[in-house]
């Protein structure tokens, strides 16, 4: 071998210099997809696309009642008929004044629909949006915002029923400044709807058996939660029931119902309900952020 050939061979690198950089870059990409910063950017990026999810949420309602004369107000009519039927029946069975019991059942049903939709529709939020997730380059949280926005629109339509009862039964005589507590109560309600949709949506996408389990659980919670019945009515009808009715405190949905219903009906709002809801909200959001950090990048492969 000549001297020139020896020098040429010596000058050639034994390994490509770009190989370690490529490996480090790949490791950086993988680690960045499972960081809290990436999860938080998904939330902020999704909120920044509010024109998209606001439009999609409204289109969901319009599509559901397409070609109908009353359109979305069928939501109000259906809830009003259900509340009236239950109020008339159970006020007679439990021997309760209709003027007190009908608003109680109506507000309970309106709030319960938000809770039930958060659990049932939240568990299918990513499965139902499979096409958009795979084709539309948007944050995963866009679908959560869309779902919660749609629930808020349903709630707003049903609030018309409360307005009618407000004048029909002169509810203003029972209300005081504490009615303003309904504002933070609703904020907590929809904040919890968000984390419930995130957590159940991610895990129900990975494990499809979770959806039917949550549907059955929601039905059970509806029976256990005092939506159609009151603890006061049971205490007056059954001797010694006061201690047993306290078992309802272990049902978490009861506390969400009370922080919204009590201010709207002029009833005292117990501090323990707010504390329990606040603790659940903090824990729930911690789990939701952790789930987004760990699994958000895998959802498109699971749907």
Tab-separated table of C-alpha atoms in Angstrom:
chain	number	residue	atom	x	y	z
A	1	UNK	CA	0.000	0.000	0.000
A	2	UNK	CA	1.387	3.382	-0.963
A	3	UNK	CA	1.846	6.306	1.405
A	4	UNK	CA	-1.000	8.231	-0.229
A	5	UNK	CA	-3.374	5.271	0.158
A	6	UNK	CA	-2.337	4.873	3.787
A	7	UNK	CA	-3.059	8.527	4.493
A	8	UNK	CA	-6.433	8.275	2.796
A	9	UNK	CA	-7.452	5.270	4.876
A	10	UNK	CA	-6.274	6.963	8.061
A	11	UNK	CA	-8.294	10.079	7.296
A	12	UNK	CA	-11.566	8.154	6.807
A	13	UNK	CA	-13.697	7.985	9.980
A	14	UNK	CA	-14.291	4.502	11.317
A	15	UNK	CA	-18.018	5.232	12.155
A	16	UNK	CA	-20.488	7.726	10.696
A	17	UNK	CA	-20.423	10.860	12.877
A	18	UNK	CA	-24.157	11.352	12.517
A	19	UNK	CA	-25.126	8.025	14.120
A	20	UNK	CA	-24.870	9.133	17.791
A	21	UNK	CA	-26.750	12.365	16.978
A	22	UNK	CA	-29.564	10.405	15.354
A	23	UNK	CA	-29.851	8.094	18.344
A	24	UNK	CA	-29.850	11.001	20.781
A	25	UNK	CA	-32.460	12.815	18.710
A	26	UNK	CA	-34.722	9.758	18.684
A	27	UNK	CA	-34.361	9.399	22.449
A	28	UNK	CA	-35.188	13.080	22.837
A	29	UNK	CA	-38.338	12.709	20.735
A	30	UNK	CA	-39.544	9.693	22.705
A	31	UNK	CA	-38.937	11.315	26.068
A	32	UNK	CA	-40.600	14.582	25.012
A	33	UNK	CA	-43.812	12.766	24.080
A	34	UNK	CA	-44.218	11.630	27.692
A	35	UNK	CA	-43.487	14.772	29.665
A	36	UNK	CA	-45.714	17.029	31.709
A	37	UNK	CA	-44.689	19.936	29.509
A	38	UNK	CA	-45.978	18.165	26.410
A	39	UNK	CA	-49.221	17.305	28.204
A	40	UNK	CA	-49.755	20.911	29.283
A	41	UNK	CA	-49.010	22.138	25.755
A	42	UNK	CA	-51.733	19.796	24.550
A	43	UNK	CA	-54.236	21.471	26.897
A	44	UNK	CA	-53.183	25.001	25.931
A	45	UNK	CA	-52.963	24.138	22.247
A	46	UNK	CA	-56.402	22.569	22.328
A	47	UNK	CA	-57.890	25.616	24.012
A	48	UNK	CA	-56.249	27.855	21.410
A	49	UNK	CA	-58.212	25.935	18.760
A	50	UNK	CA	-61.483	27.015	20.366
A	51	UNK	CA	-63.010	28.073	17.053
A	52	UNK	CA	-62.769	24.439	15.993
A	53	UNK	CA	-64.293	22.775	19.060
A	54	UNK	CA	-66.914	25.487	19.559
A	55	UNK	CA	-68.093	24.940	16.007
A	56	UNK	CA	-67.976	21.159	16.229
A	57	UNK	CA	-69.891	21.101	19.525
A	58	UNK	CA	-72.673	23.243	18.126
A	59	UNK	CA	-72.779	21.159	14.943
A	60	UNK	CA	-73.248	18.022	17.080
A	61	UNK	CA	-76.487	19.427	18.456
A	62	UNK	CA	-77.715	20.692	15.104
A	63	UNK	CA	-76.977	17.349	13.484
A	64	UNK	CA	-78.877	15.460	16.172
A	65	UNK	CA	-82.050	17.493	15.579
A	66	UNK	CA	-81.648	18.060	11.850
A	67	UNK	CA	-84.912	18.657	9.927
A	68	UNK	CA	-86.960	19.025	13.125
A	69	UNK	CA	-89.107	22.115	13.636
A	70	UNK	CA	-88.117	22.867	17.225
A	71	UNK	CA	-84.519	21.771	16.808
A	72	UNK	CA	-82.412	21.747	20.000
A	73	UNK	CA	-85.412	22.739	22.112
A	74	UNK	CA	-86.449	19.090	21.988
A	75	UNK	CA	-83.758	18.737	24.652
A	76	UNK	CA	-85.755	21.066	26.892
A	77	UNK	CA	-89.077	19.387	26.111
A	78	UNK	CA	-87.779	15.875	26.806
A	79	UNK	CA	-86.209	16.856	30.132
A	80	UNK	CA	-89.287	18.865	31.125
A	81	UNK	CA	-91.653	15.968	30.460
A	82	UNK	CA	-89.447	13.549	32.373
A	83	UNK	CA	-89.147	15.902	35.343
A	84	UNK	CA	-92.899	16.570	35.385
A	85	UNK	CA	-93.788	12.867	35.299
A	86	UNK	CA	-91.336	12.015	38.062
A	87	UNK	CA	-92.313	15.016	40.149
A	88	UNK	CA	-96.022	14.225	40.011
A	89	UNK	CA	-95.492	10.527	40.744
A	90	UNK	CA	-92.975	10.728	43.562
A	91	UNK	CA	-94.530	13.734	45.251
A	92	UNK	CA	-97.667	11.597	45.620
A	93	UNK	CA	-95.801	8.462	46.714
A	94	UNK	CA	-93.650	10.321	49.234
A	95	UNK	CA	-96.431	12.685	50.300
A	96	UNK	CA	-94.425	15.797	49.433
A	97	UNK	CA	-95.747	19.239	48.382
A	98	UNK	CA	-95.568	19.541	44.613
A	99	UNK	CA	-94.313	23.128	44.818
A	100	UNK	CA	-91.219	21.936	46.676
A	101	UNK	CA	-90.713	18.560	45.108
A	102	UNK	CA	-91.043	19.387	41.407
A	103	UNK	CA	-88.225	21.996	41.396
A	104	UNK	CA	-86.120	19.575	43.460
A	105	UNK	CA	-86.501	16.768	40.905
A	106	UNK	CA	-86.103	19.098	37.923
A	107	UNK	CA	-82.822	20.636	39.057
A	108	UNK	CA	-81.591	17.194	40.061
A	109	UNK	CA	-82.296	15.783	36.596
A	110	UNK	CA	-80.637	18.721	34.835
A	111	UNK	CA	-77.453	18.333	36.866
A	112	UNK	CA	-77.525	14.558	36.644
A	113	UNK	CA	-77.577	14.664	32.849
A	114	UNK	CA	-74.245	16.504	32.926
A	115	UNK	CA	-72.788	13.938	35.330
A	116	UNK	CA	-74.064	10.952	33.336
A	117	UNK	CA	-72.851	12.377	30.006
A	118	UNK	CA	-69.403	13.019	31.487
A	119	UNK	CA	-69.100	9.350	32.409
A	120	UNK	CA	-70.799	7.643	29.471
A	121	UNK	CA	-69.920	9.951	26.568
A	122	UNK	CA	-66.544	10.701	28.137
A	123	UNK	CA	-65.578	7.039	27.970
A	124	UNK	CA	-66.209	7.075	24.195
A	125	UNK	CA	-64.866	10.532	23.397
A	126	UNK	CA	-61.767	9.292	21.549
A	127	UNK	CA	-63.389	6.218	20.034
A	128	UNK	CA	-66.193	8.337	18.566
A	129	UNK	CA	-63.650	10.749	17.058
A	130	UNK	CA	-61.394	8.110	15.524
A	131	UNK	CA	-61.494	9.680	12.062
A	132	UNK	CA	-60.632	13.172	13.278
A	133	UNK	CA	-57.829	11.923	15.535
A	134	UNK	CA	-56.165	10.059	12.670
A	135	UNK	CA	-56.678	12.699	9.975
A	136	UNK	CA	-56.854	16.095	11.680
A	137	UNK	CA	-53.588	17.497	13.088
A	138	UNK	CA	-54.944	18.899	16.318
A	139	UNK	CA	-54.381	18.557	20.046
A	140	UNK	CA	-56.022	15.570	21.712
A	141	UNK	CA	-57.718	17.885	24.210
A	142	UNK	CA	-59.780	19.424	21.393
A	143	UNK	CA	-62.143	16.460	21.630
A	144	UNK	CA	-62.467	16.931	25.395
A	145	UNK	CA	-63.294	20.614	25.007
A	146	UNK	CA	-65.812	19.736	22.309
A	147	UNK	CA	-67.568	17.217	24.547
A	148	UNK	CA	-67.736	19.517	27.581
A	149	UNK	CA	-68.901	22.433	25.409
A	150	UNK	CA	-71.703	20.249	24.051
A	151	UNK	CA	-72.708	19.302	27.601
A	152	UNK	CA	-72.783	22.968	28.543
A	153	UNK	CA	-75.121	23.701	25.612
A	154	UNK	CA	-77.434	20.896	26.747
A	155	UNK	CA	-77.371	22.340	30.248
A	156	UNK	CA	-78.183	25.820	28.951
A	157	UNK	CA	-81.199	24.498	27.053
A	158	UNK	CA	-82.455	22.657	30.125
A	159	UNK	CA	-81.974	25.748	32.283
A	160	UNK	CA	-85.063	27.155	30.548
A	161	UNK	CA	-87.122	24.647	32.565
A	162	UNK	CA	-85.752	26.038	35.816
A	163	UNK	CA	-86.622	29.551	34.636
A	164	UNK	CA	-90.222	28.465	34.074
A	165	UNK	CA	-90.425	26.882	37.518
A	166	UNK	CA	-88.811	29.978	39.010
A	167	UNK	CA	-91.871	32.031	38.035
A	168	UNK	CA	-94.496	29.278	38.284
A	169	UNK	CA	-93.675	28.435	41.910
A	170	UNK	CA	-92.312	31.856	42.967
A	171	UNK	CA	-88.936	30.460	43.900
A	172	UNK	CA	-87.526	33.952	44.404
A	173	UNK	CA	-89.156	34.021	47.835
A	174	UNK	CA	-86.769	31.281	48.977
A	175	UNK	CA	-83.574	32.644	47.419
A	176	UNK	CA	-80.976	34.923	48.979
A	177	UNK	CA	-77.400	35.974	48.241
A	178	UNK	CA	-76.277	32.331	48.469
A	179	UNK	CA	-77.763	31.744	45.010
A	180	UNK	CA	-74.492	33.207	43.669
A	181	UNK	CA	-72.775	30.034	44.853
A	182	UNK	CA	-74.214	28.335	41.789
A	183	UNK	CA	-71.521	30.053	39.674
A	184	UNK	CA	-68.501	28.347	41.315
A	185	UNK	CA	-70.596	25.189	41.655
A	186	UNK	CA	-71.150	25.004	37.898
A	187	UNK	CA	-67.477	25.775	37.289
A	188	UNK	CA	-66.540	22.810	39.498
A	189	UNK	CA	-69.121	20.615	37.796
A	190	UNK	CA	-67.700	21.187	34.312
A	191	UNK	CA	-64.084	21.070	35.506
A	192	UNK	CA	-64.838	17.601	36.830
A	193	UNK	CA	-66.580	16.711	33.577
A	194	UNK	CA	-63.277	17.445	31.837
A	195	UNK	CA	-61.035	15.252	33.955
A	196	UNK	CA	-63.594	12.435	34.003
A	197	UNK	CA	-63.734	12.503	30.188
A	198	UNK	CA	-59.929	12.509	29.945
A	199	UNK	CA	-59.322	9.638	32.370
A	200	UNK	CA	-62.211	7.409	31.318
A	201	UNK	CA	-61.723	8.312	27.654
A	202	UNK	CA	-58.078	7.222	27.620
A	203	UNK	CA	-58.524	3.976	29.541
A	204	UNK	CA	-61.780	3.013	27.813
A	205	UNK	CA	-59.996	3.466	24.475
A	206	UNK	CA	-57.295	1.028	25.563
A	207	UNK	CA	-59.629	-1.413	27.335
A	208	UNK	CA	-62.996	-1.518	25.568
A	209	UNK	CA	-64.719	-3.391	28.412
A	210	UNK	CA	-64.544	-0.258	30.565
A	211	UNK	CA	-67.308	1.441	28.551
A	212	UNK	CA	-70.077	-1.095	29.378
A	213	UNK	CA	-68.884	-1.224	32.983
A	214	UNK	CA	-69.231	2.555	33.280
A	215	UNK	CA	-72.728	2.453	31.758
A	216	UNK	CA	-73.846	-0.025	34.411
A	217	UNK	CA	-72.123	2.008	37.122
A	218	UNK	CA	-73.888	5.182	35.998
A	219	UNK	CA	-77.276	3.474	36.282
A	220	UNK	CA	-76.400	2.258	39.765
A	221	UNK	CA	-75.284	5.762	40.815
A	222	UNK	CA	-78.573	7.210	39.547
A	223	UNK	CA	-80.486	4.911	41.888
A	224	UNK	CA	-78.205	5.619	44.855
A	225	UNK	CA	-78.051	9.394	44.344
A	226	UNK	CA	-81.052	11.389	45.651
A	227	UNK	CA	-82.206	12.704	42.300
A	228	UNK	CA	-85.835	11.576	42.561
A	229	UNK	CA	-85.987	11.053	46.305
A	230	UNK	CA	-84.995	13.167	49.270
A	231	UNK	CA	-83.427	12.167	52.541
A	232	UNK	CA	-85.971	14.327	54.406
A	233	UNK	CA	-88.856	12.434	52.819
A	234	UNK	CA	-87.397	9.085	53.836
A	235	UNK	CA	-86.823	10.269	57.382
A	236	UNK	CA	-90.440	11.385	57.660
A	237	UNK	CA	-91.803	8.159	56.155
A	238	UNK	CA	-89.569	5.607	57.913
A	239	UNK	CA	-88.894	5.522	61.634
A	240	UNK	CA	-85.216	5.517	62.502
A	241	UNK	CA	-84.158	6.269	58.941
A	242	UNK	CA	-82.142	9.367	59.844
A	243	UNK	CA	-78.977	7.378	60.566
A	244	UNK	CA	-79.342	5.163	57.502
A	245	UNK	CA	-79.920	8.063	55.110
A	246	UNK	CA	-76.461	9.338	56.002
A	247	UNK	CA	-75.063	6.450	53.957
A	248	UNK	CA	-75.795	8.565	50.887
A	249	UNK	CA	-72.773	10.664	51.870
A	250	UNK	CA	-70.469	7.940	50.540
A	251	UNK	CA	-71.898	8.399	47.018
A	252	UNK	CA	-69.682	11.067	45.386
A	253	UNK	CA	-72.310	12.210	42.879
A	254	UNK	CA	-74.534	13.300	45.776
A	255	UNK	CA	-72.109	16.079	46.691
A	256	UNK	CA	-71.928	17.397	43.124
A	257	UNK	CA	-75.705	17.454	43.013
A	258	UNK	CA	-75.993	19.334	46.278
A	259	UNK	CA	-73.541	22.160	45.557
A	260	UNK	CA	-75.596	23.083	42.470
A	261	UNK	CA	-79.116	22.269	43.624
A	262	UNK	CA	-79.030	23.836	47.096
A	263	UNK	CA	-78.290	27.430	45.920
A	264	UNK	CA	-80.898	27.226	43.145
A	265	UNK	CA	-83.606	26.101	45.571
A	266	UNK	CA	-82.675	28.423	48.411
A	267	UNK	CA	-81.528	25.619	50.689
A	268	UNK	CA	-78.458	25.947	52.933
A	269	UNK	CA	-75.303	24.682	51.245
A	270	UNK	CA	-73.262	22.553	53.639
A	271	UNK	CA	-69.516	23.159	53.672
A	272	UNK	CA	-68.702	19.449	53.628
A	273	UNK	CA	-70.110	19.095	50.105
A	274	UNK	CA	-67.755	21.787	48.802
A	275	UNK	CA	-64.763	20.281	50.588
A	276	UNK	CA	-65.426	16.795	49.211
A	277	UNK	CA	-65.964	18.087	45.669
A	278	UNK	CA	-62.815	20.208	45.926
A	279	UNK	CA	-60.692	17.264	47.050
A	280	UNK	CA	-62.068	15.021	44.298
A	281	UNK	CA	-61.407	17.765	41.730
A	282	UNK	CA	-57.747	18.121	42.726
A	283	UNK	CA	-57.143	14.363	42.787
A	284	UNK	CA	-59.031	13.838	39.533
A	285	UNK	CA	-57.085	16.497	37.661
A	286	UNK	CA	-53.804	15.105	38.973
A	287	UNK	CA	-54.737	11.698	37.537
A	288	UNK	CA	-55.901	13.317	34.272
A	289	UNK	CA	-52.627	15.209	33.763
A	290	UNK	CA	-50.639	12.071	34.571
A	291	UNK	CA	-52.728	10.049	32.098
A	292	UNK	CA	-52.214	12.667	29.385
A	293	UNK	CA	-48.488	12.686	30.067
A	294	UNK	CA	-48.141	8.937	29.881
A	295	UNK	CA	-50.671	7.857	27.245
A	296	UNK	CA	-51.679	10.796	25.013
A	297	UNK	CA	-49.231	9.722	22.286
A	298	UNK	CA	-50.683	6.199	22.246
A	299	UNK	CA	-54.362	7.120	21.845
A	300	UNK	CA	-54.142	7.452	18.000
A	301	UNK	CA	-52.860	3.849	17.877
A	302	UNK	CA	-55.568	2.553	20.220
A	303	UNK	CA	-58.623	4.006	18.476
